[in-house]
Short mmCIF file of C-alpha atoms in Angstrom, two decimals:
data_model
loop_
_atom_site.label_atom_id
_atom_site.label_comp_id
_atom_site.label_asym_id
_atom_site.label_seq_id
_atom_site.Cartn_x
_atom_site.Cartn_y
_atom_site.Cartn_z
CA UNK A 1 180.51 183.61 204.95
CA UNK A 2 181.75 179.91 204.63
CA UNK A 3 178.98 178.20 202.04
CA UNK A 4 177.59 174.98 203.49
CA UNK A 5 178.76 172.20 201.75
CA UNK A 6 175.90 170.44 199.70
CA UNK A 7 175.80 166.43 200.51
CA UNK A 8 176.81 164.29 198.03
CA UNK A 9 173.66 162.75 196.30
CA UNK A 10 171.94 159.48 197.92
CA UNK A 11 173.48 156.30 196.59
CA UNK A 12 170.97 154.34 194.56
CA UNK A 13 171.13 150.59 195.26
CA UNK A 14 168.14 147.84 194.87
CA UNK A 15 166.62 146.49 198.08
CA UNK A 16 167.32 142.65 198.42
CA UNK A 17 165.66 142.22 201.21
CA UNK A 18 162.05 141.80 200.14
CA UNK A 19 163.68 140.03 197.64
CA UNK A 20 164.97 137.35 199.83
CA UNK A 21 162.06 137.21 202.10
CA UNK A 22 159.92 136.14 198.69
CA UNK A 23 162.58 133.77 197.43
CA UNK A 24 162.94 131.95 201.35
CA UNK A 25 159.12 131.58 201.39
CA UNK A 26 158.90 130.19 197.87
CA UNK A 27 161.65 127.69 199.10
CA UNK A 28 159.82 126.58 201.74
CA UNK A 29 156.60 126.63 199.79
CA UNK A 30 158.16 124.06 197.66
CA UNK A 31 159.76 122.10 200.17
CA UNK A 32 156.22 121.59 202.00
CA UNK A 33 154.34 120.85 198.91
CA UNK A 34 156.23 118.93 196.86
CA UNK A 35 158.03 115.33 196.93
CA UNK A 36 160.74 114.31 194.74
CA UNK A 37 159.75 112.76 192.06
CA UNK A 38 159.71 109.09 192.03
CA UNK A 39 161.49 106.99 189.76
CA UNK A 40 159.06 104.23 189.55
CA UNK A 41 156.12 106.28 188.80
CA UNK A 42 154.92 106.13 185.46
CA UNK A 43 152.91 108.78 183.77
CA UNK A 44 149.33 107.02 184.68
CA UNK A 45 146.07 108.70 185.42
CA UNK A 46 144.59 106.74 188.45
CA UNK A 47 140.91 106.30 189.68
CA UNK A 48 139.11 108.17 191.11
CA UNK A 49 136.20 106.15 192.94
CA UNK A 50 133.59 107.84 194.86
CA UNK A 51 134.12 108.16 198.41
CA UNK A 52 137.89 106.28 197.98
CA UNK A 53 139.13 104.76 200.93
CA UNK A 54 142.74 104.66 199.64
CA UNK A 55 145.16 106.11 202.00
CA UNK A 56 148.66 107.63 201.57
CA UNK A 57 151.48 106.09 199.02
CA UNK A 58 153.75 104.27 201.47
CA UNK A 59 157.50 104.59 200.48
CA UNK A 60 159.97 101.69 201.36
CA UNK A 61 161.16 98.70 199.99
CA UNK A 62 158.68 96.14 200.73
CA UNK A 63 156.52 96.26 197.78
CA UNK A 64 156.76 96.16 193.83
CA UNK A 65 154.80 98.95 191.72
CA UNK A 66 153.59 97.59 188.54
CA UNK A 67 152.46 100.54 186.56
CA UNK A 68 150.05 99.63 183.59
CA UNK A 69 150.52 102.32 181.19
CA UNK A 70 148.44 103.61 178.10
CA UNK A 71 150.03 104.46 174.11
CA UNK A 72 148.06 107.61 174.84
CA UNK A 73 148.58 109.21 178.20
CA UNK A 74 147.40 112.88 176.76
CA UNK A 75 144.40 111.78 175.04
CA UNK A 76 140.47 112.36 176.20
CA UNK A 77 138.45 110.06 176.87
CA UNK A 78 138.01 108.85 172.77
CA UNK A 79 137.82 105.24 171.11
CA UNK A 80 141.33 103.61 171.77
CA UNK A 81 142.24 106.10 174.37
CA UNK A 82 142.49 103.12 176.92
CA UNK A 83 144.45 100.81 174.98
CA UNK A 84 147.40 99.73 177.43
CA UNK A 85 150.92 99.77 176.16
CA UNK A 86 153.17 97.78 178.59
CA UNK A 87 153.62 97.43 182.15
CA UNK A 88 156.76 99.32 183.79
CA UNK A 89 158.37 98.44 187.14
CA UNK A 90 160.82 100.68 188.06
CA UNK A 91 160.50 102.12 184.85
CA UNK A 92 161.28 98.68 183.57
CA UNK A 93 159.07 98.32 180.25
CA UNK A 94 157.77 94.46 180.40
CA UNK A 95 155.30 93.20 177.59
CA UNK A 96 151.48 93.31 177.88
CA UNK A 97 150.40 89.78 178.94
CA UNK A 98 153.86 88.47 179.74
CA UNK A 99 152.80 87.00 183.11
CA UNK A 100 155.87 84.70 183.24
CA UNK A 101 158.26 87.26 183.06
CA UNK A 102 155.87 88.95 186.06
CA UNK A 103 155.96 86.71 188.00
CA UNK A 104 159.80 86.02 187.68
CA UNK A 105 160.12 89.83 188.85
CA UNK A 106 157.84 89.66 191.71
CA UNK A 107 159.44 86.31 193.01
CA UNK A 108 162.96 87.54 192.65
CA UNK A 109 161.99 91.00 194.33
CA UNK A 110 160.06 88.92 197.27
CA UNK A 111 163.48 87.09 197.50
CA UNK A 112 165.46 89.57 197.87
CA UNK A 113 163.21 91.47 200.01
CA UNK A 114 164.18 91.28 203.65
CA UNK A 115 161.67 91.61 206.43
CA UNK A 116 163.29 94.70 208.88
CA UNK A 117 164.34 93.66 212.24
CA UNK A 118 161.75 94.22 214.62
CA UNK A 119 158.91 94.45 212.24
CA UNK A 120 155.53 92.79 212.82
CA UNK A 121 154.58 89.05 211.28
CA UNK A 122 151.58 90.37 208.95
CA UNK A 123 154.95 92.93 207.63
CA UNK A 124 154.45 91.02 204.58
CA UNK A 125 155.79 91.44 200.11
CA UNK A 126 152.93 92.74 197.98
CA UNK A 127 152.09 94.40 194.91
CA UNK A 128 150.67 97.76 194.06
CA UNK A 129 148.70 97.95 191.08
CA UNK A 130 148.76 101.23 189.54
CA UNK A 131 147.01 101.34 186.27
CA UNK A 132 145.85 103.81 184.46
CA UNK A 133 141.84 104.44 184.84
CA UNK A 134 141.00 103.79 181.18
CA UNK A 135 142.79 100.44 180.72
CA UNK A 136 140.75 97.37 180.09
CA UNK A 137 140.56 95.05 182.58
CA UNK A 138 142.06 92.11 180.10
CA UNK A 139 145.48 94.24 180.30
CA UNK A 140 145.43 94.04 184.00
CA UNK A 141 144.10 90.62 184.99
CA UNK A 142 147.74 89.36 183.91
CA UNK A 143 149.08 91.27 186.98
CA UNK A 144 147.27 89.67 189.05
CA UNK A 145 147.22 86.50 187.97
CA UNK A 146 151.25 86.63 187.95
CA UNK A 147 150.81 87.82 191.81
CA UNK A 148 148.92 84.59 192.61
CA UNK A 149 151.71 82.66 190.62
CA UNK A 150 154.54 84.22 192.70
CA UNK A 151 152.22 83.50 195.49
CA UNK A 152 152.08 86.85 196.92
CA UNK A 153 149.22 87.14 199.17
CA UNK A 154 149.04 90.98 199.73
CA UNK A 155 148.30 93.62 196.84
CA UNK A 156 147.31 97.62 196.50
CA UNK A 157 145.01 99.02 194.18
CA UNK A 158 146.41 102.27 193.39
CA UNK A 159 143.64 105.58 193.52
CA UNK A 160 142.98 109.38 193.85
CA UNK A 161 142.43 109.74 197.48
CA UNK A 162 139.57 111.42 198.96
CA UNK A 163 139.76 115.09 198.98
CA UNK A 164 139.69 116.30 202.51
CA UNK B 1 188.72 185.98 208.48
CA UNK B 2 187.65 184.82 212.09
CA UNK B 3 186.41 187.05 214.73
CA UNK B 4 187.18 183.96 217.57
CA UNK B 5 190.79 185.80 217.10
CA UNK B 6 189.84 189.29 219.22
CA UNK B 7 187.65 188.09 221.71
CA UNK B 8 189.82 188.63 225.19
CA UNK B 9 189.79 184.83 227.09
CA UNK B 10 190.03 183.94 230.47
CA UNK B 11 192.99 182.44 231.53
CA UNK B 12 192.24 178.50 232.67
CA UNK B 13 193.05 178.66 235.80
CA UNK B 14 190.11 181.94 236.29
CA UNK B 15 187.46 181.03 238.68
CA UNK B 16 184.07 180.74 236.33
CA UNK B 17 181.22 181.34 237.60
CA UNK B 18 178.82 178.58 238.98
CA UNK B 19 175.13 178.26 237.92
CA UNK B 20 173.62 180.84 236.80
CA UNK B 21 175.04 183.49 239.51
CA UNK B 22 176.76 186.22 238.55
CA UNK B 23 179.99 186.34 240.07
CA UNK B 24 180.32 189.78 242.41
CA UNK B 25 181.65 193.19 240.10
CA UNK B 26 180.60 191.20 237.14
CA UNK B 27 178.17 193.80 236.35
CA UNK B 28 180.80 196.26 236.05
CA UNK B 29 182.94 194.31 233.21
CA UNK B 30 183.00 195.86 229.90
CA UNK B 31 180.89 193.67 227.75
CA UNK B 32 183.48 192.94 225.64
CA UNK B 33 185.35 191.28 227.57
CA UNK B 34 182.77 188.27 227.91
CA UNK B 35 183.88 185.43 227.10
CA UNK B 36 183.16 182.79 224.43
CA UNK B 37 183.51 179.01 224.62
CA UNK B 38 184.20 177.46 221.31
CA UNK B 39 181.45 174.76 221.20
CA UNK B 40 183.42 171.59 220.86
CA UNK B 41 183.07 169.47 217.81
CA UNK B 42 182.12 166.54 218.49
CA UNK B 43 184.84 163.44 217.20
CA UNK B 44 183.48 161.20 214.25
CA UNK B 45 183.97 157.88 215.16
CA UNK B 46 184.61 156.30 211.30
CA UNK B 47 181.51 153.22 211.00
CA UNK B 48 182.24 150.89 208.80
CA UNK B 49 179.43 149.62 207.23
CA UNK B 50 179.25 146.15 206.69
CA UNK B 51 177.80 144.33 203.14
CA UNK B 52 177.83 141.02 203.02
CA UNK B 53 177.72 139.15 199.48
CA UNK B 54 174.37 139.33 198.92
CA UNK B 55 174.16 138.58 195.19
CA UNK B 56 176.28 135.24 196.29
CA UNK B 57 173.09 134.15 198.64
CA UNK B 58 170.31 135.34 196.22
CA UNK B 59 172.49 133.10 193.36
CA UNK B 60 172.27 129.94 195.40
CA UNK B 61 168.45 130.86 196.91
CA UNK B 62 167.23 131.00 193.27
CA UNK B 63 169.86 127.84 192.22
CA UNK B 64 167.44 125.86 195.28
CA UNK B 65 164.28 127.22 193.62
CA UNK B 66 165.31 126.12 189.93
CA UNK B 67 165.90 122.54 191.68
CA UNK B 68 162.67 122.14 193.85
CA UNK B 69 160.81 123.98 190.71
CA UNK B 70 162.05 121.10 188.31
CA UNK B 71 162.63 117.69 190.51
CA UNK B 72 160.00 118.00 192.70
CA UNK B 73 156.08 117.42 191.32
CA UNK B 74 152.99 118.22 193.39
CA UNK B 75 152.11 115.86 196.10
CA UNK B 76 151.17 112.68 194.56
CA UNK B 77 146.78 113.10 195.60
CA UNK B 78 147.11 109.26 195.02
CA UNK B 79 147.18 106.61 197.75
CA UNK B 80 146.70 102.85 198.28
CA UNK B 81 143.32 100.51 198.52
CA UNK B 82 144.42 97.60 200.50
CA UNK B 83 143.87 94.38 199.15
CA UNK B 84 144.42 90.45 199.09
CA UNK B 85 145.24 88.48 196.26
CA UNK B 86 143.38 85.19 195.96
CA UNK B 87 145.50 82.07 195.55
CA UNK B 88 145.09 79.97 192.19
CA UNK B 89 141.66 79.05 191.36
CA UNK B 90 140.97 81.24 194.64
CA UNK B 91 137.74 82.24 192.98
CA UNK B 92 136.47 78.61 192.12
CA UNK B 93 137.24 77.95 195.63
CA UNK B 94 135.73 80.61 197.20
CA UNK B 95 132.28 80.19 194.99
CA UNK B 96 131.92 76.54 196.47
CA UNK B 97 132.32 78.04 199.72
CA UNK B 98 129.76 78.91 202.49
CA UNK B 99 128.59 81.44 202.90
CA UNK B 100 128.02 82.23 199.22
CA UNK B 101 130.03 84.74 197.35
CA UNK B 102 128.82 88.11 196.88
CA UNK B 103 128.77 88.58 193.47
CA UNK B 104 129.34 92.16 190.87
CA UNK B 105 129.55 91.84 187.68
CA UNK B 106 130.93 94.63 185.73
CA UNK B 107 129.81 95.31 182.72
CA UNK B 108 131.04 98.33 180.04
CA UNK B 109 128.31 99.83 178.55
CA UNK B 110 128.08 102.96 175.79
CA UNK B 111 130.72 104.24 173.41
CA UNK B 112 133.72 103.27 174.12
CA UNK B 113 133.03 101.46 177.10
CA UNK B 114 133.64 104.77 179.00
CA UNK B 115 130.57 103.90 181.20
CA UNK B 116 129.48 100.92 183.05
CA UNK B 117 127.03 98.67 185.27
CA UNK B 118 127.42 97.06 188.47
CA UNK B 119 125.50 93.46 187.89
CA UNK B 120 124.38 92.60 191.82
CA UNK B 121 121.61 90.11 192.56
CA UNK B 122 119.92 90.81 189.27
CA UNK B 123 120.12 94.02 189.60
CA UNK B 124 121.88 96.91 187.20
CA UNK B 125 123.28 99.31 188.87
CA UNK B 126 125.01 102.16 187.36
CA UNK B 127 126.00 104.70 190.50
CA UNK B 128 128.42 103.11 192.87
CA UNK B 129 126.55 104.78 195.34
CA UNK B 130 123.58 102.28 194.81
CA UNK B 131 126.41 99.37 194.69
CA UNK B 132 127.51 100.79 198.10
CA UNK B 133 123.93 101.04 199.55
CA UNK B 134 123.37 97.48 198.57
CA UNK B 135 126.52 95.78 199.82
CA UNK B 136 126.17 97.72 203.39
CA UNK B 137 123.22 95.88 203.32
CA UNK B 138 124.01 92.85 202.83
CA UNK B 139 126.85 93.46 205.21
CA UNK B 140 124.79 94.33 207.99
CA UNK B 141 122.16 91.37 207.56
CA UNK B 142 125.52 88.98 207.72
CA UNK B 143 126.77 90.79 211.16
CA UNK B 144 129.71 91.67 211.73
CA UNK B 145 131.13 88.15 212.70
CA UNK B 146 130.03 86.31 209.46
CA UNK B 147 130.56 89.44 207.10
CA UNK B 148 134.10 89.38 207.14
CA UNK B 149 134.22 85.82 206.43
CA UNK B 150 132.13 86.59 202.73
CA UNK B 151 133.81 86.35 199.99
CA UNK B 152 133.61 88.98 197.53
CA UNK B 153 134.17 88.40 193.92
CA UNK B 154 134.48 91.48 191.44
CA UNK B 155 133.87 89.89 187.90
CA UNK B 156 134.74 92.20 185.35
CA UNK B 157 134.11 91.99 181.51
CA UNK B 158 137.16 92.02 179.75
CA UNK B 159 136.34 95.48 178.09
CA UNK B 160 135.66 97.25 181.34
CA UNK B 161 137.62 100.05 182.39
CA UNK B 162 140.12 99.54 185.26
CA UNK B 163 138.47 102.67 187.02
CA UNK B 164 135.33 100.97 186.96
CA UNK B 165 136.79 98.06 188.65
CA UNK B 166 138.79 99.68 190.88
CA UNK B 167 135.13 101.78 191.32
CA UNK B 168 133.39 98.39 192.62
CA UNK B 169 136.55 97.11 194.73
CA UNK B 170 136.49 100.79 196.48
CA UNK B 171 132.71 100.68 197.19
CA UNK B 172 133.23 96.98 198.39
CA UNK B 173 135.61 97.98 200.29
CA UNK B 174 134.01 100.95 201.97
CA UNK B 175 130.80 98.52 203.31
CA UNK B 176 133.78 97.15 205.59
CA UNK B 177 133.64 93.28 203.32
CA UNK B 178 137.37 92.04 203.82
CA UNK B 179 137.62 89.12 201.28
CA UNK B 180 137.66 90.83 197.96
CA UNK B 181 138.78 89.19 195.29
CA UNK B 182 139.09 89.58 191.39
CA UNK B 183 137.73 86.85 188.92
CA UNK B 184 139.18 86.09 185.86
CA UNK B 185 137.87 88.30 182.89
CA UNK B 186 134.72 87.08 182.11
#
């Protein structure tokens, strides 16, 4: 009697499916969640007032970020740990205090800013103002003060928003 | 060896019997002379299976994770407090104005200056809750036409923290006052 043939042995291979699945959902995870980092973001710890009414970062041209950062962005809340460094605008380092040079940056970016077709008449330049919680007011009041020069009539305060 | 060989068959063209019905005389046939059908074997169709390149796919998958994993940071939890920047001297002006400027001063207080007080009427305040509760106040007793025509100044000491000011433009900001305004360091 004919012997029956024995099959060959099952192929072992590694299941990429799953694999995929986990890797497309990361993906997307990531693509939900995240935003490309921002060039003109410096490394500043914002406020975080109680009950903040600040709304969502709004992207586009029409506005000038002055970031007012500190020598220490890692360090507690110590003696010193406030003490500003410089202000950066579009990563841009400009001296603590220098309000000539700030204003010379906000009037030539207000110049060269152009109001989009179609947009509303309060569609206005301003500022944002994104220092860093523990700076002292005396490293900020320059900003502002260089805003009024340039005669800029519209700034931000940047903060934490609310948790929802 | 094959038995298939000695088993008699019917030529083709035979009648076979229908059903189940044995044909007439069929009884009387030699049982040896029954006859066997070779089952037929079914033709294997060759299937190609098809792979595509998966490694190729998981390579550029994890290549799109590397880059969303390292040039992408959380969502920014920061937003905007909308403001308006006095003009020069836009304080002075504003103090010989009428109605009369609402007033906080605010002042760094403990180690460091980590801490602070809201200055309001005489009054120390150190939760901007209170600082809230006061300026809705005062908001309401204005009504709503007059309110939005009150200045308010935020006078900070020079030491005081940026979140505290920021803390006292928020809560300002929140009792619905629209003219807020920053004094020089005091």
């Amino acid at each position: 009697m004919k012997k029956k043939k024995r099959g060959s042995p099952g192929e072992v291979g590694f299941n990429y499916t799953p694999l995929i699945d986990v890797t497309f959902n990361i993906i997307i995870f990531f693509i939900l969640t995240t935003e490309i980092a921002e060039a003109n973001l410096a490394q500043v710890t914002p406020p975080y007032p109680a009950d903040s009414v600040a709304h969502g970062r709004v992207a586009g041209e029409n506005h000038c970020t002055v970031n007012i950062v500190v020598k220490n962005p890692d360090s507690k809340d110590t003696e010193g740990a406030g003490e500003a460094k410089e202000y950066q605008i579009d990563g841009e380092p400009i001296p603590l205090g220098d309000v000539e040079r700030l204003s010379q940056e906000f009037k030539s970016r207000q110049a060269n800013w152009q109001r989009p077709a179609g947009a509303s008449k309060d569609a206005e330049f301003y500022i944002e103002v994104r220092g860093d919680e523990r700076v002292r007011y005396d490293a900020v009041a320059p900003v502002l003060l260089a805003a009024a020069k340039a005669q800029i009539k519209k700034m931000t305060l940047t903060a934490k928003k609310k948790d929802d | 060896m094959s038995e298939d060989n000695n088993i008699p068959r019917l030529p083709a063209s035979a009648p076979r019997p229908a059903g189940g019905a044995k044909p007439p005389g069929a009884a009387a046939r030699p049982p040896a002379e029954a006859h066997y059908v070779k089952p037929r074997k079914k033709k294997e169709v060759e299937t190609t299976k098809i792979h595509p390149p998966l490694l190729a796919l998981i390579d550029v998958l994890f290549t799109l994770m590397m880059f969303f994993i390292i040039a992408a940071r959380t969502k920014l939890a920061e937003g905007e407090i909308p403001g308006s920047l006095p003009k020069i001297g836009g304080a002075a002006a504003a103090a010989s104005t009428t109605p009369q400027p609402i007033t906080i001063t605010v002042r760094p207080i403990g180690d460091g200056n980590f801490a602070c007080q809201f200055d309001l009427d005489g009054q120390a305040l150190t939760e901007p809750g209170q600082l809230y509760e006061i300026l809705r106040r005062k908001q309401a007793a204005y009504g709503p036409g007059t309110a939005d025509t009150v200045p308010v100044i935020i006078r900070p000491i020079q030491a005081a923290r940026w979140k505290w000011v920021v803390e006292a433009f928020n809560q300002a900001l929140r009792a619905q006052f629209k003219e807020i305004g920053f004094s020089s360091a005091g």
